Amino acid sequence: QVQVVESGGGLVQPGGSLRLSCVVSGTIFRFNVMGWYRQAPGKQRESVATITPAGGTNYADSVNGRFTVSRDNAKNTAYLQMNSLKPEDTAVYYCFARAAKTTWGQGTQVTVSS
């Protein structure tokens, strides 16, 4: 059974940084596409960033240049480094692992506020 567990969310001031982590078990991590979505109150879930098994990355326009997605296959972990955070980045951030099927984590809250 595949499990996806996010961590690293919290409260940060505008302009600050956070790093989210996503640990995966129950699958061969290096074969999975990893990624992050987010959902703000009253809004649809939106894609933030993805990273392929080969290391190719893709970002939403709203975070490009501020966020960096990465992976450590030895640790079965994906990361989302978030810099220059804005209040509009406030959301629950969800990690997913995709191979034959997609498995989602439970989400971690990120709040950007002064």
JSON list of C-alpha atoms in Angstrom, two decimals, residues 14-79:
[
{"chain": "A", "resi": 14, "resn": "PRO", "atom": "CA", "xyz": [5.25, 37.60, 3.62]},
{"chain": "A", "resi": 15, "resn": "GLY", "atom": "CA", "xyz": [8.63, 37.36, 1.96]},
{"chain": "A", "resi": 16, "resn": "GLY", "atom": "CA", "xyz": [9.61, 34.38, 4.07]},
{"chain": "A", "resi": 17, "resn": "SER", "atom": "CA", "xyz": [10.46, 30.81, 3.13]},
{"chain": "A", "resi": 18, "resn": "LEU", "atom": "CA", "xyz": [9.28, 27.31, 3.93]},
{"chain": "A", "resi": 19, "resn": "ARG", "atom": "CA", "xyz": [10.34, 23.87, 2.77]},
{"chain": "A", "resi": 20, "resn": "LEU", "atom": "CA", "xyz": [7.74, 21.14, 2.48]},
{"chain": "A", "resi": 21, "resn": "SER", "atom": "CA", "xyz": [8.73, 17.49, 2.54]},
{"chain": "A", "resi": 22, "resn": "CYS", "atom": "CA", "xyz": [6.87, 14.49, 1.15]},
{"chain": "A", "resi": 23, "resn": "VAL", "atom": "CA", "xyz": [7.89, 11.00, 2.21]},
{"chain": "A", "resi": 24, "resn": "VAL", "atom": "CA", "xyz": [6.62, 8.06, 0.17]},
{"chain": "A", "resi": 25, "resn": "SER", "atom": "CA", "xyz": [6.50, 4.38, 1.08]},
{"chain": "A", "resi": 26, "resn": "GLY", "atom": "CA", "xyz": [5.09, 1.24, -0.44]},
{"chain": "A", "resi": 27, "resn": "THR", "atom": "CA", "xyz": [6.29, 1.91, -3.97]},
{"chain": "A", "resi": 28, "resn": "ILE", "atom": "CA", "xyz": [9.52, 2.19, -5.94]},
{"chain": "A", "resi": 29, "resn": "PHE", "atom": "CA", "xyz": [9.95, 5.91, -5.40]},
{"chain": "A", "resi": 30, "resn": "ARG", "atom": "CA", "xyz": [12.32, 6.59, -8.29]},
{"chain": "A", "resi": 31, "resn": "PHE", "atom": "CA", "xyz": [9.70, 5.44, -10.82]},
{"chain": "A", "resi": 32, "resn": "ASN", "atom": "CA", "xyz": [7.08, 7.91, -9.58]},
{"chain": "A", "resi": 33, "resn": "VAL", "atom": "CA", "xyz": [6.23, 11.33, -10.88]},
{"chain": "A", "resi": 34, "resn": "MET", "atom": "CA", "xyz": [6.06, 13.51, -7.78]},
{"chain": "A", "resi": 35, "resn": "GLY", "atom": "CA", "xyz": [4.21, 16.76, -7.42]},
{"chain": "A", "resi": 36, "resn": "TRP", "atom": "CA", "xyz": [2.42, 19.32, -5.36]},
{"chain": "A", "resi": 37, "resn": "TYR", "atom": "CA", "xyz": [-1.04, 20.80, -5.57]},
{"chain": "A", "resi": 38, "resn": "ARG", "atom": "CA", "xyz": [-2.62, 23.39, -3.33]},
{"chain": "A", "resi": 39, "resn": "GLN", "atom": "CA", "xyz": [-6.13, 24.40, -2.41]},
{"chain": "A", "resi": 40, "resn": "ALA", "atom": "CA", "xyz": [-7.06, 27.74, -0.90]},
{"chain": "A", "resi": 41, "resn": "PRO", "atom": "CA", "xyz": [-10.39, 28.29, 0.89]},
{"chain": "A", "resi": 42, "resn": "GLY", "atom": "CA", "xyz": [-13.20, 28.61, -1.61]},
{"chain": "A", "resi": 43, "resn": "LYS", "atom": "CA", "xyz": [-10.96, 27.79, -4.57]},
{"chain": "A", "resi": 44, "resn": "GLN", "atom": "CA", "xyz": [-10.29, 24.75, -6.71]},
{"chain": "A", "resi": 45, "resn": "ARG", "atom": "CA", "xyz": [-7.23, 22.64, -6.18]},
{"chain": "A", "resi": 46, "resn": "GLU", "atom": "CA", "xyz": [-4.44, 23.79, -8.51]},
{"chain": "A", "resi": 47, "resn": "SER", "atom": "CA", "xyz": [-1.19, 22.28, -9.62]},
{"chain": "A", "resi": 48, "resn": "VAL", "atom": "CA", "xyz": [1.91, 23.94, -8.19]},
{"chain": "A", "resi": 49, "resn": "ALA", "atom": "CA", "xyz": [4.88, 21.89, -9.34]},
{"chain": "A", "resi": 50, "resn": "THR", "atom": "CA", "xyz": [5.83, 18.45, -10.63]},
{"chain": "A", "resi": 51, "resn": "ILE", "atom": "CA", "xyz": [9.07, 16.53, -11.03]},
{"chain": "A", "resi": 52, "resn": "THR", "atom": "CA", "xyz": [9.50, 13.47, -13.22]},
{"chain": "A", "resi": 53, "resn": "PRO", "atom": "CA", "xyz": [11.62, 10.40, -12.47]},
{"chain": "A", "resi": 54, "resn": "ALA", "atom": "CA", "xyz": [14.29, 11.88, -14.76]},
{"chain": "A", "resi": 55, "resn": "GLY", "atom": "CA", "xyz": [14.26, 15.16, -12.84]},
{"chain": "A", "resi": 56, "resn": "GLY", "atom": "CA", "xyz": [12.30, 17.27, -15.27]},
{"chain": "A", "resi": 57, "resn": "THR", "atom": "CA", "xyz": [10.27, 19.97, -13.57]},
{"chain": "A", "resi": 58, "resn": "ASN", "atom": "CA", "xyz": [7.19, 22.02, -14.30]},
{"chain": "A", "resi": 59, "resn": "TYR", "atom": "CA", "xyz": [5.74, 24.96, -12.38]},
{"chain": "A", "resi": 60, "resn": "ALA", "atom": "CA", "xyz": [2.58, 26.99, -12.25]},
{"chain": "A", "resi": 61, "resn": "ASP", "atom": "CA", "xyz": [3.12, 30.51, -13.57]},
{"chain": "A", "resi": 62, "resn": "SER", "atom": "CA", "xyz": [2.16, 31.92, -10.18]},
{"chain": "A", "resi": 63, "resn": "VAL", "atom": "CA", "xyz": [5.10, 30.23, -8.41]},
{"chain": "A", "resi": 64, "resn": "ASN", "atom": "CA", "xyz": [7.71, 30.02, -11.18]},
{"chain": "A", "resi": 65, "resn": "GLY", "atom": "CA", "xyz": [10.95, 31.60, -10.00]},
{"chain": "A", "resi": 66, "resn": "ARG", "atom": "CA", "xyz": [9.93, 31.44, -6.33]},
{"chain": "A", "resi": 67, "resn": "PHE", "atom": "CA", "xyz": [9.32, 27.73, -5.70]},
{"chain": "A", "resi": 68, "resn": "THR", "atom": "CA", "xyz": [11.65, 24.82, -6.42]},
{"chain": "A", "resi": 69, "resn": "VAL", "atom": "CA", "xyz": [10.60, 21.17, -6.51]},
{"chain": "A", "resi": 70, "resn": "SER", "atom": "CA", "xyz": [13.24, 18.49, -5.99]},
{"chain": "A", "resi": 71, "resn": "ARG", "atom": "CA", "xyz": [13.58, 14.85, -5.05]},
{"chain": "A", "resi": 72, "resn": "ASP", "atom": "CA", "xyz": [15.99, 12.60, -3.18]},
{"chain": "A", "resi": 73, "resn": "ASN", "atom": "CA", "xyz": [15.48, 9.06, -4.41]},
{"chain": "A", "resi": 74, "resn": "ALA", "atom": "CA", "xyz": [17.74, 7.66, -1.69]},
{"chain": "A", "resi": 75, "resn": "LYS", "atom": "CA", "xyz": [15.39, 9.08, 0.94]},
{"chain": "A", "resi": 76, "resn": "ASN", "atom": "CA", "xyz": [12.10, 8.42, -0.90]},
{"chain": "A", "resi": 77, "resn": "THR", "atom": "CA", "xyz": [11.38, 12.09, -0.41]},
{"chain": "A", "resi": 78, "resn": "ALA", "atom": "CA", "xyz": [10.26, 15.01, -2.54]},
{"chain": "A", "resi": 79, "resn": "TYR", "atom": "CA", "xyz": [10.60, 18.63, -1.50]}
]
